[in-house]
C-alpha positions as MATLAB code, in Angstrom:
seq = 'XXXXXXXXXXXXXXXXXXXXXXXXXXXXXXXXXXXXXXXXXXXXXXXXXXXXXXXXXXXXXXXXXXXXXXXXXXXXXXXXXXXXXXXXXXXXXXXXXXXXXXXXXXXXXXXXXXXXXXXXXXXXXXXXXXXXXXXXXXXXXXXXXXXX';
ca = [
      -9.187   20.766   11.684;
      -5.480   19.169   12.459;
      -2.410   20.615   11.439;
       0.541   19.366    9.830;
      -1.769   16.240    8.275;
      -1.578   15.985    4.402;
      -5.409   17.239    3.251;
      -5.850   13.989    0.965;
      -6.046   12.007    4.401;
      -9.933   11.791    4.664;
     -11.215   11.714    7.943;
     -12.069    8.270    7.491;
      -8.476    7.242    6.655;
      -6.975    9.157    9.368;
      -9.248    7.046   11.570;
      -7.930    3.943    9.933;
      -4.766    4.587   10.227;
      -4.857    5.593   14.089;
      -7.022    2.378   14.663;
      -4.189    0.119   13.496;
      -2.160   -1.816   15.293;
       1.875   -2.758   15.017;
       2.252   -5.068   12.265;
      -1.759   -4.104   11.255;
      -1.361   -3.961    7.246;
      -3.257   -0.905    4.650;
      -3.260   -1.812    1.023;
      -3.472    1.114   -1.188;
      -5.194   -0.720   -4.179;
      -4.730    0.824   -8.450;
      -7.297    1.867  -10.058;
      -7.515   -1.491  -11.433;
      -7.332   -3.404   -8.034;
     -10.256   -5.517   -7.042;
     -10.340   -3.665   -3.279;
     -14.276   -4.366   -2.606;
     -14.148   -7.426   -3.697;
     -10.896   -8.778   -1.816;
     -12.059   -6.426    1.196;
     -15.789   -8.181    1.242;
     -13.515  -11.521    0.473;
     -11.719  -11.230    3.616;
     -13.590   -8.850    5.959;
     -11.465   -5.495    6.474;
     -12.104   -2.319    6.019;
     -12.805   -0.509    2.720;
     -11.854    2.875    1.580;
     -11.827    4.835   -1.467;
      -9.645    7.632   -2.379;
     -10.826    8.476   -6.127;
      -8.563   10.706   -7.864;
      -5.716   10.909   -5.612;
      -2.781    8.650   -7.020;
      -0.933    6.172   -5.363;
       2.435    8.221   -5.200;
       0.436   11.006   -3.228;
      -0.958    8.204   -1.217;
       1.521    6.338    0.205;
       3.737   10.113    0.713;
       0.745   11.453    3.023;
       0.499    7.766    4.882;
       4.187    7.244    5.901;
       4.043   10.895    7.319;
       2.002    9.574    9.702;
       2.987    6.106   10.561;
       6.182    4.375   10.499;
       6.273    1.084    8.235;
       7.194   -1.602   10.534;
      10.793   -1.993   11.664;
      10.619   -5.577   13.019;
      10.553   -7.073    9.299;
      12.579   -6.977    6.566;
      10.477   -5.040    3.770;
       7.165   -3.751    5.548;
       6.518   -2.644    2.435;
       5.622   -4.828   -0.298;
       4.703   -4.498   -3.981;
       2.989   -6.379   -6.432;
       5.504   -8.163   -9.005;
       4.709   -8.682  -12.973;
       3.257  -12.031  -13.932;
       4.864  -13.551  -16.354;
       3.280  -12.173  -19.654;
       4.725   -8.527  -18.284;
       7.697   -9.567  -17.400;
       9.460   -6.771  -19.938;
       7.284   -4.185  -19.439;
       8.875   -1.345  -17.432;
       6.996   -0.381  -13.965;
       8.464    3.550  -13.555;
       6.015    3.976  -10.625;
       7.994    1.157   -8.684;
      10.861    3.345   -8.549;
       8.961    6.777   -7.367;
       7.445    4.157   -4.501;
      10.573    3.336   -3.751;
      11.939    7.245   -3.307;
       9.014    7.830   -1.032;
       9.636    4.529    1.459;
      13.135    5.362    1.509;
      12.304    9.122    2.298;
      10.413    8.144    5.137;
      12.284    5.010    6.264;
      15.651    4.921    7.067;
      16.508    1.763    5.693;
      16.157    3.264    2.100;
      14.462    1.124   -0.537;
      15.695   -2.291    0.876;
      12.491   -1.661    3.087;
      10.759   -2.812   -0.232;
       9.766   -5.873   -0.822;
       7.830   -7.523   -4.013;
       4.795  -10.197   -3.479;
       3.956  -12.347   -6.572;
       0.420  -11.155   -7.850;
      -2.052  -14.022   -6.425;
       0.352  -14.092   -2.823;
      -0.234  -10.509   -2.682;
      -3.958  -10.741   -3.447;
      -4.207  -13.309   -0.645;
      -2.073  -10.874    1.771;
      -4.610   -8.022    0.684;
      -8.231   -9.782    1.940;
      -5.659  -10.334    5.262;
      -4.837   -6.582    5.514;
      -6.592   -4.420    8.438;
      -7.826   -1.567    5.477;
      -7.737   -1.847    1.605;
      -7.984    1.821   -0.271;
      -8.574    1.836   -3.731;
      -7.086    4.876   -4.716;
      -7.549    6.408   -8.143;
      -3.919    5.330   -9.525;
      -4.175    4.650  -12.796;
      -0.232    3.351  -13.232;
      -0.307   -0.598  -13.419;
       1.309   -2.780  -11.034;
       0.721    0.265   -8.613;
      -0.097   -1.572   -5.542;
       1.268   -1.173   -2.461;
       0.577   -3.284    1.164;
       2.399   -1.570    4.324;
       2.468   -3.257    7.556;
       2.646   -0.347   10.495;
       5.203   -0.458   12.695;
       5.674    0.845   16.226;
       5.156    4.556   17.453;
       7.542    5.285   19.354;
];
């Protein structure tokens, strides 16, 4: 047992995210996110975190790692398409509470990736997790910064 690490960080995920590298990239994936596939697709890691949401998520993994300070939003979300354009995203802003809790740049650390660029960054990323978010437009790619 560890202290002071959130209990929704599987052993498995812990183990991800000490593997990583600066600049390495997670992608905690919606319910709805094609993780296997894009994971398979470009050959990283796959996790699943079934029943813990996305908000709870990305909390317990910037306790643990810094997003990256070398880059203007380390964190990036997935944007509408087109058809959605008027629908209102209230996860967005609770992702953007947590980043800014965590980093001190606030919520300019986030960044938003059009749907099929962020796909293509996701089969790039060191670990997809498909967590069990059931909010749309709930995705979220960090790239880890340094430990200092």
């Amino acid at each position: 047992m560890l202290t002071n690490i959130p209990a929704i960080l599987s052993p498995e995920l812990l183990a991800v995210l000490c593997e990583m590298g600066h600049s390495d990239v997670i992608v905690l994936g919606d319910a709805n996110f094609p993780g296997k596939r894009f994971a398979h697709e470009g050959n990283c890691k796959f996790l699943r975190a079934d029943g813990i949401s996305g908000t709870a998520l990305l909390d317990a993994v910037l306790s643990v790692i810094p997003a990256d300070a070398y880059v203007e939003t380390p964190v990036q979300l997935m944007q509408t398409m087109d058809c959605d354009k008027d629908l209102e995203i209230p996860i967005w802003k609770e992702y953007e509470q947590i980043v800014a809790n965590h980093d001190a740049r606030g919520k300019s650390a986030v960044g938003y990736l059009e749907r099929f660029t962020f796909y293509e960054a996701a089969k790039k990323a060191y670990c997809i997790v498909q967590t069990g978010e059931t909010a749309i437009y709930a995705n979220v790619l960090i790239q880890k910064g340094v430990i200092k």
